[in-house]
Amino acid sequence: YGGSTTIRVDGEGEILAKPDIGNFTFSVQAKGVDAVVAQEDSANAINEIMEFLRSEGVEEVDVKTQNYSLYPSYRYEERICLTNNSFCPPGERVIDGYEVSQSVSVKVRDIDSSGSLIAGVGERGATNISSLNFTIDDPEVLEAEARAKAIENARVKAERLAKDLGLKVVKVVSFDEDGGGYYPSPYMAKTSMDMAFAEEAEFAPELPVGENTISK
């Protein structure tokens, strides 16, 4: 008798937390007879919005340009077609000005001010304002707490099973982490731990491979 064996158990840990930040995006579009005019009009609109956001306590590090594009717009010049001509060529495509499009994301740390911020940027020329999303600013803290709970949950299961088998838990010999976090509102961090524990036999159990597998 004597020797050692291992059993494998799954543990789960969940942490619920209220979202502490919000995020939304908006766009500014401007059109001018040339590229310079279009860019100036876009810059004026962005500057006005940025001034508003700063006045509302939003820091510049929380405002980020996601996309900026400058492209020409076109029109077609009509051609005069003679009635006795069976073929009338299409109009010529010519540049009719330039358009600027800039999309910006905003991180809202004061969630209660979200509505007024969205309204404010809209009043200052922003378009395509996206729906506000709420999340956690530092999810790693919650994930660490969920991991600790999962480890403890797995340990309790292992000790319970070891007791039923007449064994004693000695140490953790390996573990695998399933990082499948699930983040609804309110935020939930979920971690699953697949852990193998070394057992010390107090009597002579013969445990075939697979009989001690625990699934969640």
Short mmCIF file of C-alpha atoms in Angstrom, two decimals:
data_model
loop_
_atom_site.label_atom_id
_atom_site.label_comp_id
_atom_site.label_asym_id
_atom_site.label_seq_id
_atom_site.Cartn_x
_atom_site.Cartn_y
_atom_site.Cartn_z
CA TYR A 1 0.00 0.00 0.00
CA GLY A 2 1.06 3.64 -0.21
CA GLY A 3 2.01 5.67 -3.20
CA SER A 4 0.21 8.63 -4.65
CA THR A 5 -2.26 9.48 -7.38
CA THR A 6 -3.97 12.58 -8.74
CA ILE A 7 -7.53 13.70 -9.22
CA ARG A 8 -8.73 16.47 -11.51
CA VAL A 9 -11.48 18.93 -10.59
CA ASP A 10 -13.02 22.07 -12.10
CA GLY A 11 -13.59 25.25 -10.12
CA GLU A 12 -15.56 28.35 -10.99
CA GLY A 13 -15.47 31.87 -9.63
CA GLU A 14 -17.72 34.80 -10.41
CA ILE A 15 -17.52 38.45 -9.42
CA LEU A 16 -20.30 40.97 -10.00
CA ALA A 17 -19.49 44.68 -10.18
CA LYS A 18 -21.29 47.80 -11.30
CA PRO A 19 -19.81 49.39 -14.48
CA ASP A 20 -17.68 52.42 -13.67
CA ILE A 21 -17.08 53.97 -17.12
CA GLY A 22 -19.00 54.61 -20.32
CA ASN A 23 -17.86 54.87 -23.94
CA PHE A 24 -19.44 56.47 -26.98
CA THR A 25 -18.26 57.57 -30.42
CA PHE A 26 -19.25 60.38 -32.74
CA SER A 27 -18.29 61.73 -36.15
CA VAL A 28 -17.68 65.18 -37.59
CA GLN A 29 -18.08 65.73 -41.32
CA ALA A 30 -17.20 68.83 -43.31
CA LYS A 31 -17.24 69.72 -47.00
CA GLY A 32 -15.38 72.50 -48.81
CA VAL A 33 -14.54 73.68 -52.30
CA ASP A 34 -10.98 72.49 -51.71
CA ALA A 35 -9.14 70.30 -49.23
CA VAL A 36 -7.91 73.21 -47.12
CA VAL A 37 -11.39 74.62 -46.55
CA ALA A 38 -12.81 71.19 -45.71
CA GLN A 39 -10.05 70.52 -43.19
CA GLU A 40 -10.43 73.93 -41.57
CA ASP A 41 -14.19 73.50 -41.14
CA SER A 42 -13.65 70.03 -39.65
CA ALA A 43 -10.95 71.32 -37.29
CA ASN A 44 -13.18 74.18 -36.10
CA ALA A 45 -16.00 71.76 -35.28
CA ILE A 46 -13.67 69.33 -33.48
CA ASN A 47 -12.05 72.15 -31.50
CA GLU A 48 -15.44 73.41 -30.35
CA ILE A 49 -16.44 69.90 -29.24
CA MET A 50 -13.12 69.38 -27.47
CA GLU A 51 -13.51 72.66 -25.62
CA PHE A 52 -16.96 71.58 -24.49
CA LEU A 53 -15.70 68.17 -23.31
CA ARG A 54 -12.86 69.77 -21.33
CA SER A 55 -15.30 72.18 -19.70
CA GLU A 56 -17.32 69.14 -18.60
CA GLY A 57 -14.30 67.53 -16.94
CA VAL A 58 -13.35 65.05 -19.68
CA GLU A 59 -9.57 64.72 -19.90
CA GLU A 60 -7.83 64.77 -23.27
CA VAL A 61 -6.38 61.30 -22.69
CA ASP A 62 -9.96 59.98 -22.69
CA VAL A 63 -10.73 61.38 -26.17
CA LYS A 64 -9.22 59.51 -29.11
CA THR A 65 -9.52 59.86 -32.88
CA GLN A 66 -10.41 56.49 -34.38
CA ASN A 67 -10.45 57.46 -38.04
CA TYR A 68 -9.67 60.51 -40.17
CA SER A 69 -10.24 60.65 -43.91
CA LEU A 70 -10.09 63.29 -46.63
CA TYR A 71 -11.53 62.46 -50.02
CA PRO A 72 -12.84 64.29 -53.10
CA SER A 73 -16.51 64.47 -54.00
CA TYR A 74 -17.59 64.35 -57.63
CA ARG A 75 -20.32 65.51 -59.95
CA TYR A 76 -21.08 64.73 -63.58
CA GLU A 77 -21.15 67.47 -66.21
CA GLU A 78 -23.95 66.98 -68.66
CA ARG A 79 -23.09 66.72 -72.35
CA ILE A 80 -25.22 68.24 -75.07
CA CYS A 81 -26.48 65.49 -77.35
CA LEU A 82 -27.64 66.11 -80.92
CA THR A 83 -31.02 64.59 -81.66
CA ASN A 84 -29.78 63.05 -84.90
CA ASN A 85 -26.90 61.34 -83.13
CA SER A 86 -27.65 57.77 -82.08
CA PHE A 87 -24.96 57.78 -79.39
CA CYS A 88 -24.81 60.23 -76.51
CA PRO A 89 -21.64 59.91 -74.39
CA PRO A 90 -22.01 60.06 -70.58
CA GLY A 91 -21.22 63.20 -68.67
CA GLU A 92 -17.68 63.83 -67.53
CA ARG A 93 -16.92 63.21 -63.86
CA VAL A 94 -15.26 66.24 -62.27
CA ILE A 95 -14.21 67.05 -58.73
CA ASP A 96 -16.88 69.07 -56.94
CA GLY A 97 -15.02 69.68 -53.67
CA TYR A 98 -13.56 67.72 -50.78
CA GLU A 99 -15.04 66.05 -47.73
CA VAL A 100 -13.46 65.35 -44.35
CA SER A 101 -14.76 62.70 -41.96
CA GLN A 102 -13.36 62.22 -38.46
CA SER A 103 -14.64 59.70 -35.93
CA VAL A 104 -13.80 60.11 -32.24
CA SER A 105 -14.26 57.90 -29.17
CA VAL A 106 -14.90 59.33 -25.71
CA LYS A 107 -14.38 57.58 -22.37
CA VAL A 108 -16.83 58.84 -19.76
CA ARG A 109 -15.58 58.40 -16.20
CA ASP A 110 -18.54 60.19 -14.63
CA ILE A 111 -21.34 57.95 -15.85
CA ASP A 112 -24.03 60.34 -14.57
CA SER A 113 -22.84 62.95 -17.08
CA SER A 114 -23.15 60.64 -20.09
CA GLY A 115 -26.44 62.02 -21.32
CA SER A 116 -25.40 65.65 -21.15
CA LEU A 117 -22.10 64.90 -22.93
CA ILE A 118 -23.84 63.14 -25.80
CA ALA A 119 -26.35 65.98 -26.12
CA GLY A 120 -23.57 68.56 -25.98
CA VAL A 121 -21.46 67.10 -28.78
CA GLY A 122 -24.59 66.72 -30.91
CA GLU A 123 -25.46 70.38 -30.45
CA ARG A 124 -21.97 71.27 -31.66
CA GLY A 125 -22.15 69.48 -34.99
CA ALA A 126 -21.34 65.87 -34.17
CA THR A 127 -23.14 63.20 -36.19
CA ASN A 128 -23.41 59.41 -36.09
CA ILE A 129 -23.34 59.37 -32.30
CA SER A 130 -23.23 55.73 -31.23
CA SER A 131 -25.09 54.11 -28.38
CA LEU A 132 -23.42 54.49 -25.01
CA ASN A 133 -21.72 51.32 -23.74
CA PHE A 134 -20.95 50.73 -20.08
CA THR A 135 -18.04 48.64 -18.89
CA ILE A 136 -15.32 48.27 -16.26
CA ASP A 137 -12.20 50.41 -16.56
CA ASP A 138 -9.85 47.82 -15.02
CA PRO A 139 -11.31 44.32 -15.55
CA GLU A 140 -8.04 42.61 -14.58
CA VAL A 141 -8.73 43.32 -10.90
CA LEU A 142 -12.08 41.53 -11.07
CA GLU A 143 -10.61 38.71 -13.15
CA ALA A 144 -7.98 38.17 -10.44
CA GLU A 145 -10.69 37.99 -7.78
CA ALA A 146 -12.68 35.55 -9.91
CA ARG A 147 -9.54 33.44 -10.40
CA ALA A 148 -8.95 33.29 -6.64
CA LYS A 149 -12.53 32.16 -6.10
CA ALA A 150 -12.19 29.51 -8.80
CA ILE A 151 -9.02 28.16 -7.22
CA GLU A 152 -10.68 27.98 -3.80
CA ASN A 153 -13.76 26.34 -5.32
CA ALA A 154 -11.58 23.70 -6.98
CA ARG A 155 -9.66 23.10 -3.75
CA VAL A 156 -12.86 22.55 -1.75
CA LYS A 157 -14.11 20.07 -4.36
CA ALA A 158 -10.79 18.23 -4.33
CA GLU A 159 -10.69 17.98 -0.54
CA ARG A 160 -14.30 16.77 -0.42
CA LEU A 161 -13.61 14.11 -3.05
CA ALA A 162 -10.36 13.10 -1.36
CA LYS A 163 -12.19 12.62 1.93
CA ASP A 164 -14.79 10.40 0.26
CA LEU A 165 -11.98 8.32 -1.25
CA GLY A 166 -9.99 8.13 1.94
CA LEU A 167 -7.18 10.27 0.56
CA LYS A 168 -5.40 13.43 1.64
CA VAL A 169 -4.72 16.46 -0.54
CA VAL A 170 -1.01 17.28 -0.60
CA LYS A 171 -0.49 19.96 -3.24
CA VAL A 172 -1.57 21.34 -6.60
CA VAL A 173 0.44 19.71 -9.37
CA SER A 174 -1.04 21.58 -12.37
CA PHE A 175 -3.85 23.85 -13.42
CA ASP A 176 -5.38 25.28 -16.60
CA GLU A 177 -7.37 28.47 -16.80
CA ASP A 178 -10.33 29.07 -19.09
CA GLY A 179 -10.32 32.81 -19.77
CA GLY A 180 -13.88 32.92 -21.05
CA GLY A 181 -14.96 36.09 -19.26
CA TYR A 182 -18.56 37.20 -19.50
CA TYR A 183 -19.26 40.88 -19.12
CA PRO A 184 -22.91 41.96 -19.11
CA SER A 185 -24.25 44.98 -17.24
CA PRO A 186 -23.76 44.67 -14.31
CA TYR A 187 -20.28 43.41 -15.08
CA MET A 188 -19.49 39.79 -14.38
CA ALA A 189 -15.99 38.32 -14.40
CA LYS A 190 -16.06 34.54 -14.68
CA THR A 191 -13.09 32.21 -14.52
CA SER A 192 -12.92 28.44 -14.70
CA MET A 193 -9.94 26.56 -13.30
CA ASP A 194 -9.09 22.97 -14.24
CA MET A 195 -6.77 21.80 -11.47
CA ALA A 196 -4.95 18.55 -10.77
CA PHE A 197 -4.25 17.79 -7.10
CA ALA A 198 -1.75 15.26 -5.81
CA GLU A 199 -3.27 12.91 -3.24
CA GLU A 200 -1.49 10.92 -0.55
CA ALA A 201 -3.02 7.50 0.03
CA GLU A 202 -3.86 6.60 3.64
CA PHE A 203 -4.89 3.15 2.52
CA ALA A 204 -4.52 1.18 -0.70
CA PRO A 205 -7.17 2.44 -3.16
CA GLU A 206 -6.61 1.28 -6.72
CA LEU A 207 -7.97 4.14 -8.85
CA PRO A 208 -8.27 3.39 -12.57
CA VAL A 209 -7.51 6.24 -14.96
CA GLY A 210 -10.59 8.41 -15.57
CA GLU A 211 -12.61 7.37 -12.53
CA ASN A 212 -11.61 10.49 -10.59
CA THR A 213 -12.41 13.03 -13.27
CA ILE A 214 -14.77 15.80 -12.10
CA SER A 215 -16.57 17.90 -14.68
CA LYS A 216 -18.53 21.07 -14.06
#
